[in-house]
């Protein structure tokens, strides 16, 4: 089994240099320790002191110097467009207020499929398009930040968090959301 010695960011290495590839969804690309098997059978141990966020296209540099490409698994997403920069900020604020993972792609926002959020966004005037693509959400913190909180309220994963105004008092995070 090979150990991952470092991670080379997407765009800073040549894809043709990869000896294998691993395909992971966005949640599985936030790891501290995991054993992976590449599509060609390469056994890999990723073991870092802190959780790392792997991006689609990153290269896992192995202990022998070879590289395994990280591929983002296509997920069911919603791509959101706004009529103006002001509306873009407004939509982003509403999504952030619901602790939703977002990916910013040029002048668009991508989120995981969520019928409640889709309905809300349409009601706010957004153009909503369904697609399947790799999801690389914004981390909102330096590399290595863990999304797990000791009090058990798990932020950032759309499939684990209900996206409606549930009246939850967020003041224990050091801030309060005004409605």
PDB file of C-alpha atoms in Angstrom:
ATOM      1  CA  UNK A   1       0.000   0.000   0.000  1.00  0.00           C
ATOM      2  CA  UNK A   2       1.281   3.446  -0.950  1.00  0.00           C
ATOM      3  CA  UNK A   3       1.069   6.413   1.419  1.00  0.00           C
ATOM      4  CA  UNK A   4       0.110   9.888   0.217  1.00  0.00           C
ATOM      5  CA  UNK A   5       3.087  12.144   0.943  1.00  0.00           C
ATOM      6  CA  UNK A   6       1.551  15.381  -0.376  1.00  0.00           C
ATOM      7  CA  UNK A   7      -1.235  16.872  -2.475  1.00  0.00           C
ATOM      8  CA  UNK A   8      -0.533  18.845  -5.634  1.00  0.00           C
ATOM      9  CA  UNK A   9      -3.395  21.248  -6.470  1.00  0.00           C
ATOM     10  CA  UNK A  10      -5.337  20.929  -9.718  1.00  0.00           C
ATOM     11  CA  UNK A  11      -3.653  22.791 -12.555  1.00  0.00           C
ATOM     12  CA  UNK A  12      -0.169  22.481 -11.022  1.00  0.00           C
ATOM     13  CA  UNK A  13       0.604  19.055 -12.470  1.00  0.00           C
ATOM     14  CA  UNK A  14       0.015  17.226 -15.749  1.00  0.00           C
ATOM     15  CA  UNK A  15      -2.974  14.833 -15.862  1.00  0.00           C
ATOM     16  CA  UNK A  16      -1.050  12.491 -18.174  1.00  0.00           C
ATOM     17  CA  UNK A  17       1.406  11.858 -15.302  1.00  0.00           C
ATOM     18  CA  UNK A  18      -1.289  10.100 -13.231  1.00  0.00           C
ATOM     19  CA  UNK A  19      -0.841   6.343 -12.757  1.00  0.00           C
ATOM     20  CA  UNK A  20      -4.417   5.928 -11.488  1.00  0.00           C
ATOM     21  CA  UNK A  21      -7.454   7.861 -10.316  1.00  0.00           C
ATOM     22  CA  UNK A  22      -9.937   7.850  -7.453  1.00  0.00           C
ATOM     23  CA  UNK A  23     -13.465   9.218  -7.809  1.00  0.00           C
ATOM     24  CA  UNK A  24     -15.039  10.691  -4.676  1.00  0.00           C
ATOM     25  CA  UNK A  25     -18.066  12.863  -3.915  1.00  0.00           C
ATOM     26  CA  UNK A  26     -17.614  16.203  -2.143  1.00  0.00           C
ATOM     27  CA  UNK A  27     -18.097  14.732   1.341  1.00  0.00           C
ATOM     28  CA  UNK A  28     -15.543  11.963   0.745  1.00  0.00           C
ATOM     29  CA  UNK A  29     -13.017  14.563  -0.451  1.00  0.00           C
ATOM     30  CA  UNK A  30     -12.878  16.107   3.049  1.00  0.00           C
ATOM     31  CA  UNK A  31     -10.621  13.669   4.848  1.00  0.00           C
ATOM     32  CA  UNK A  32      -7.898  13.264   7.424  1.00  0.00           C
ATOM     33  CA  UNK A  33      -7.463   9.519   7.051  1.00  0.00           C
ATOM     34  CA  UNK A  34      -8.854   7.080   4.489  1.00  0.00           C
ATOM     35  CA  UNK A  35      -7.771   4.001   2.557  1.00  0.00           C
ATOM     36  CA  UNK A  36      -8.593   4.272  -1.139  1.00  0.00           C
ATOM     37  CA  UNK A  37      -8.365   1.931  -4.094  1.00  0.00           C
ATOM     38  CA  UNK A  38      -7.787   3.503  -7.482  1.00  0.00           C
ATOM     39  CA  UNK A  39      -9.692   2.453 -10.589  1.00  0.00           C
ATOM     40  CA  UNK A  40      -6.607   0.477 -11.720  1.00  0.00           C
ATOM     41  CA  UNK A  41      -6.222  -1.169  -8.294  1.00  0.00           C
ATOM     42  CA  UNK A  42      -3.627   1.096  -6.653  1.00  0.00           C
ATOM     43  CA  UNK A  43      -4.016   0.865  -2.842  1.00  0.00           C
ATOM     44  CA  UNK A  44      -3.548   4.247  -1.175  1.00  0.00           C
ATOM     45  CA  UNK A  45      -3.410   5.419   2.441  1.00  0.00           C
ATOM     46  CA  UNK A  46      -4.148   9.107   2.996  1.00  0.00           C
ATOM     47  CA  UNK A  47      -3.171   9.932   6.595  1.00  0.00           C
ATOM     48  CA  UNK A  48      -2.672  13.580   7.612  1.00  0.00           C
ATOM     49  CA  UNK A  49      -2.641  15.327  10.995  1.00  0.00           C
ATOM     50  CA  UNK A  50      -5.633  17.480  10.043  1.00  0.00           C
ATOM     51  CA  UNK A  51      -8.558  16.984   7.630  1.00  0.00           C
ATOM     52  CA  UNK A  52      -7.744  18.034   4.072  1.00  0.00           C
ATOM     53  CA  UNK A  53     -10.115  19.220   1.370  1.00  0.00           C
ATOM     54  CA  UNK A  54      -9.386  17.472  -1.929  1.00  0.00           C
ATOM     55  CA  UNK A  55     -10.554  19.184  -5.116  1.00  0.00           C
ATOM     56  CA  UNK A  56     -11.493  17.708  -8.466  1.00  0.00           C
ATOM     57  CA  UNK A  57      -8.205  17.512 -10.393  1.00  0.00           C
ATOM     58  CA  UNK A  58      -5.845  17.447  -7.397  1.00  0.00           C
ATOM     59  CA  UNK A  59      -2.968  14.995  -7.503  1.00  0.00           C
ATOM     60  CA  UNK A  60      -2.184  12.664  -4.612  1.00  0.00           C
ATOM     61  CA  UNK A  61       1.610  12.363  -4.601  1.00  0.00           C
ATOM     62  CA  UNK A  62       2.537   8.907  -3.327  1.00  0.00           C
ATOM     63  CA  UNK A  63       5.597   7.869  -1.342  1.00  0.00           C
ATOM     64  CA  UNK A  64       7.276   6.577  -4.540  1.00  0.00           C
ATOM     65  CA  UNK A  65       6.697   9.920  -6.356  1.00  0.00           C
ATOM     66  CA  UNK A  66       3.854   8.677  -8.551  1.00  0.00           C
ATOM     67  CA  UNK A  67       0.576  10.619  -8.733  1.00  0.00           C
ATOM     68  CA  UNK A  68      -3.050   9.516  -8.439  1.00  0.00           C
ATOM     69  CA  UNK A  69      -5.659  11.941  -9.796  1.00  0.00           C
ATOM     70  CA  UNK A  70      -8.621  12.932  -7.613  1.00  0.00           C
ATOM     71  CA  UNK A  71     -11.856  13.056  -9.609  1.00  0.00           C
ATOM     72  CA  UNK A  72     -15.030  14.623  -8.312  1.00  0.00           C
ATOM     73  CA  UNK A  73     -17.931  12.218  -8.575  1.00  0.00           C
ATOM     74  CA  UNK A  74     -20.836  13.771 -10.464  1.00  0.00           C
ATOM     75  CA  UNK A  75     -23.621  14.743  -8.076  1.00  0.00           C
ATOM     76  CA  UNK A  76     -27.148  16.054  -8.610  1.00  0.00           C
ATOM     77  CA  UNK A  77     -26.760  19.823  -8.405  1.00  0.00           C
ATOM     78  CA  UNK A  78     -28.682  23.009  -8.994  1.00  0.00           C
ATOM     79  CA  UNK A  79     -27.015  25.869 -10.845  1.00  0.00           C
ATOM     80  CA  UNK A  80     -28.345  29.293  -9.914  1.00  0.00           C
ATOM     81  CA  UNK A  81     -28.153  32.475 -11.992  1.00  0.00           C
ATOM     82  CA  UNK A  82     -29.207  35.930 -10.914  1.00  0.00           C
ATOM     83  CA  UNK A  83     -30.466  38.845 -13.009  1.00  0.00           C
ATOM     84  CA  UNK A  84     -27.859  41.257 -11.562  1.00  0.00           C
ATOM     85  CA  UNK A  85     -24.822  41.345  -9.258  1.00  0.00           C
ATOM     86  CA  UNK A  86     -27.060  42.725  -6.488  1.00  0.00           C
ATOM     87  CA  UNK A  87     -29.464  39.787  -6.901  1.00  0.00           C
ATOM     88  CA  UNK A  88     -26.502  37.368  -6.916  1.00  0.00           C
ATOM     89  CA  UNK A  89     -25.428  38.684  -3.500  1.00  0.00           C
ATOM     90  CA  UNK A  90     -29.001  38.493  -2.241  1.00  0.00           C
ATOM     91  CA  UNK A  91     -29.344  34.841  -3.326  1.00  0.00           C
ATOM     92  CA  UNK A  92     -25.942  33.982  -1.823  1.00  0.00           C
ATOM     93  CA  UNK A  93     -27.006  35.599   1.456  1.00  0.00           C
ATOM     94  CA  UNK A  94     -30.188  33.491   1.601  1.00  0.00           C
ATOM     95  CA  UNK A  95     -28.225  30.294   0.938  1.00  0.00           C
ATOM     96  CA  UNK A  96     -25.581  31.220   3.518  1.00  0.00           C
ATOM     97  CA  UNK A  97     -28.273  31.987   6.060  1.00  0.00           C
ATOM     98  CA  UNK A  98     -29.358  28.340   5.683  1.00  0.00           C
ATOM     99  CA  UNK A  99     -25.806  26.993   6.138  1.00  0.00           C
ATOM    100  CA  UNK A 100     -25.853  25.447   2.673  1.00  0.00           C
ATOM    101  CA  UNK A 101     -22.659  24.337   0.932  1.00  0.00           C
ATOM    102  CA  UNK A 102     -22.165  26.426  -2.204  1.00  0.00           C
ATOM    103  CA  UNK A 103     -19.759  26.388  -5.124  1.00  0.00           C
ATOM    104  CA  UNK A 104     -19.152  29.651  -6.975  1.00  0.00           C
ATOM    105  CA  UNK A 105     -18.587  29.108 -10.720  1.00  0.00           C
ATOM    106  CA  UNK A 106     -17.973  32.441 -12.456  1.00  0.00           C
ATOM    107  CA  UNK A 107     -21.329  34.280 -12.164  1.00  0.00           C
ATOM    108  CA  UNK A 108     -23.287  31.238 -10.953  1.00  0.00           C
ATOM    109  CA  UNK A 109     -23.825  29.411  -7.682  1.00  0.00           C
ATOM    110  CA  UNK A 110     -24.086  25.624  -7.438  1.00  0.00           C
ATOM    111  CA  UNK A 111     -25.702  23.715  -4.575  1.00  0.00           C
ATOM    112  CA  UNK A 112     -26.800  20.125  -4.050  1.00  0.00           C
ATOM    113  CA  UNK A 113     -30.367  19.355  -5.132  1.00  0.00           C
ATOM    114  CA  UNK A 114     -32.885  20.387  -2.496  1.00  0.00           C
ATOM    115  CA  UNK A 115     -36.507  20.924  -3.515  1.00  0.00           C
ATOM    116  CA  UNK A 116     -37.183  23.367  -0.661  1.00  0.00           C
ATOM    117  CA  UNK A 117     -34.223  25.571  -1.611  1.00  0.00           C
ATOM    118  CA  UNK A 118     -35.063  25.308  -5.321  1.00  0.00           C
ATOM    119  CA  UNK A 119     -38.584  26.566  -4.626  1.00  0.00           C
ATOM    120  CA  UNK A 120     -37.264  29.400  -2.442  1.00  0.00           C
ATOM    121  CA  UNK A 121     -34.744  30.449  -5.115  1.00  0.00           C
ATOM    122  CA  UNK A 122     -37.352  30.478  -7.876  1.00  0.00           C
ATOM    123  CA  UNK A 123     -39.562  32.589  -5.598  1.00  0.00           C
ATOM    124  CA  UNK A 124     -36.676  35.045  -5.225  1.00  0.00           C
ATOM    125  CA  UNK A 125     -36.422  35.344  -9.026  1.00  0.00           C
ATOM    126  CA  UNK A 126     -33.405  33.098  -9.622  1.00  0.00           C
ATOM    127  CA  UNK A 127     -32.942  31.079 -12.787  1.00  0.00           C
ATOM    128  CA  UNK A 128     -32.537  27.485 -11.577  1.00  0.00           C
ATOM    129  CA  UNK A 129     -30.995  24.769 -13.789  1.00  0.00           C
ATOM    130  CA  UNK A 130     -30.577  21.110 -12.800  1.00  0.00           C
ATOM    131  CA  UNK A 131     -27.312  19.387 -13.706  1.00  0.00           C
ATOM    132  CA  UNK A 132     -24.909  16.609 -12.741  1.00  0.00           C
ATOM    133  CA  UNK A 133     -21.319  17.653 -12.109  1.00  0.00           C
ATOM    134  CA  UNK A 134     -18.485  17.350  -9.616  1.00  0.00           C
ATOM    135  CA  UNK A 135     -19.249  19.527  -6.569  1.00  0.00           C
ATOM    136  CA  UNK A 136     -16.386  21.567  -5.082  1.00  0.00           C
ATOM    137  CA  UNK A 137     -18.029  23.648  -2.347  1.00  0.00           C
ATOM    138  CA  UNK A 138     -16.328  26.656  -0.809  1.00  0.00           C
ATOM    139  CA  UNK A 139     -14.560  25.670   2.394  1.00  0.00           C
ATOM    140  CA  UNK A 140     -14.954  29.026   4.162  1.00  0.00           C
ATOM    141  CA  UNK A 141     -11.871  28.312   6.262  1.00  0.00           C
ATOM    142  CA  UNK A 142      -8.184  27.539   5.819  1.00  0.00           C
ATOM    143  CA  UNK A 143      -7.271  24.055   4.566  1.00  0.00           C
ATOM    144  CA  UNK A 144      -7.779  21.538   7.325  1.00  0.00           C
ATOM    145  CA  UNK A 145     -10.907  23.020   8.921  1.00  0.00           C
ATOM    146  CA  UNK A 146     -13.302  20.350  10.110  1.00  0.00           C
ATOM    147  CA  UNK A 147     -17.036  20.861   9.600  1.00  0.00           C
ATOM    148  CA  UNK A 148     -17.912  18.742  12.635  1.00  0.00           C
ATOM    149  CA  UNK A 149     -18.826  20.688  15.751  1.00  0.00           C
ATOM    150  CA  UNK A 150     -18.642  19.238  19.265  1.00  0.00           C
ATOM    151  CA  UNK A 151     -22.270  20.098  20.025  1.00  0.00           C
ATOM    152  CA  UNK A 152     -23.468  17.757  17.286  1.00  0.00           C
ATOM    153  CA  UNK A 153     -25.154  20.305  15.003  1.00  0.00           C
ATOM    154  CA  UNK A 154     -23.602  19.460  11.646  1.00  0.00           C
ATOM    155  CA  UNK A 155     -23.258  22.311   9.156  1.00  0.00           C
ATOM    156  CA  UNK A 156     -22.468  22.335   5.507  1.00  0.00           C
ATOM    157  CA  UNK A 157     -23.913  19.113   4.163  1.00  0.00           C
ATOM    158  CA  UNK A 158     -27.212  19.669   2.419  1.00  0.00           C
ATOM    159  CA  UNK A 159     -28.361  16.100   2.798  1.00  0.00           C
ATOM    160  CA  UNK A 160     -27.929  16.300   6.600  1.00  0.00           C
ATOM    161  CA  UNK A 161     -29.507  19.692   7.276  1.00  0.00           C
ATOM    162  CA  UNK A 162     -33.094  20.784   6.703  1.00  0.00           C
ATOM    163  CA  UNK A 163     -33.349  23.932   4.584  1.00  0.00           C
ATOM    164  CA  UNK A 164     -36.312  25.806   5.875  1.00  0.00           C
ATOM    165  CA  UNK A 165     -36.748  28.481   8.442  1.00  0.00           C
ATOM    166  CA  UNK A 166     -36.762  26.179  11.436  1.00  0.00           C
ATOM    167  CA  UNK A 167     -36.459  28.867  14.096  1.00  0.00           C
ATOM    168  CA  UNK A 168     -33.196  27.399  15.407  1.00  0.00           C
ATOM    169  CA  UNK A 169     -31.358  29.866  17.619  1.00  0.00           C
ATOM    170  CA  UNK A 170     -27.864  30.154  16.124  1.00  0.00           C
ATOM    171  CA  UNK A 171     -26.619  32.465  18.878  1.00  0.00           C
ATOM    172  CA  UNK A 172     -24.455  29.661  20.328  1.00  0.00           C
ATOM    173  CA  UNK A 173     -22.184  30.170  17.283  1.00  0.00           C
ATOM    174  CA  UNK A 174     -21.403  33.688  18.453  1.00  0.00           C
ATOM    175  CA  UNK A 175     -23.817  35.348  16.040  1.00  0.00           C
ATOM    176  CA  UNK A 176     -27.526  35.617  15.621  1.00  0.00           C
ATOM    177  CA  UNK A 177     -29.404  35.561  12.328  1.00  0.00           C
ATOM    178  CA  UNK A 178     -31.953  38.342  11.965  1.00  0.00           C
ATOM    179  CA  UNK A 179     -35.041  37.608   9.870  1.00  0.00           C
TER     180      UNK A 179
END
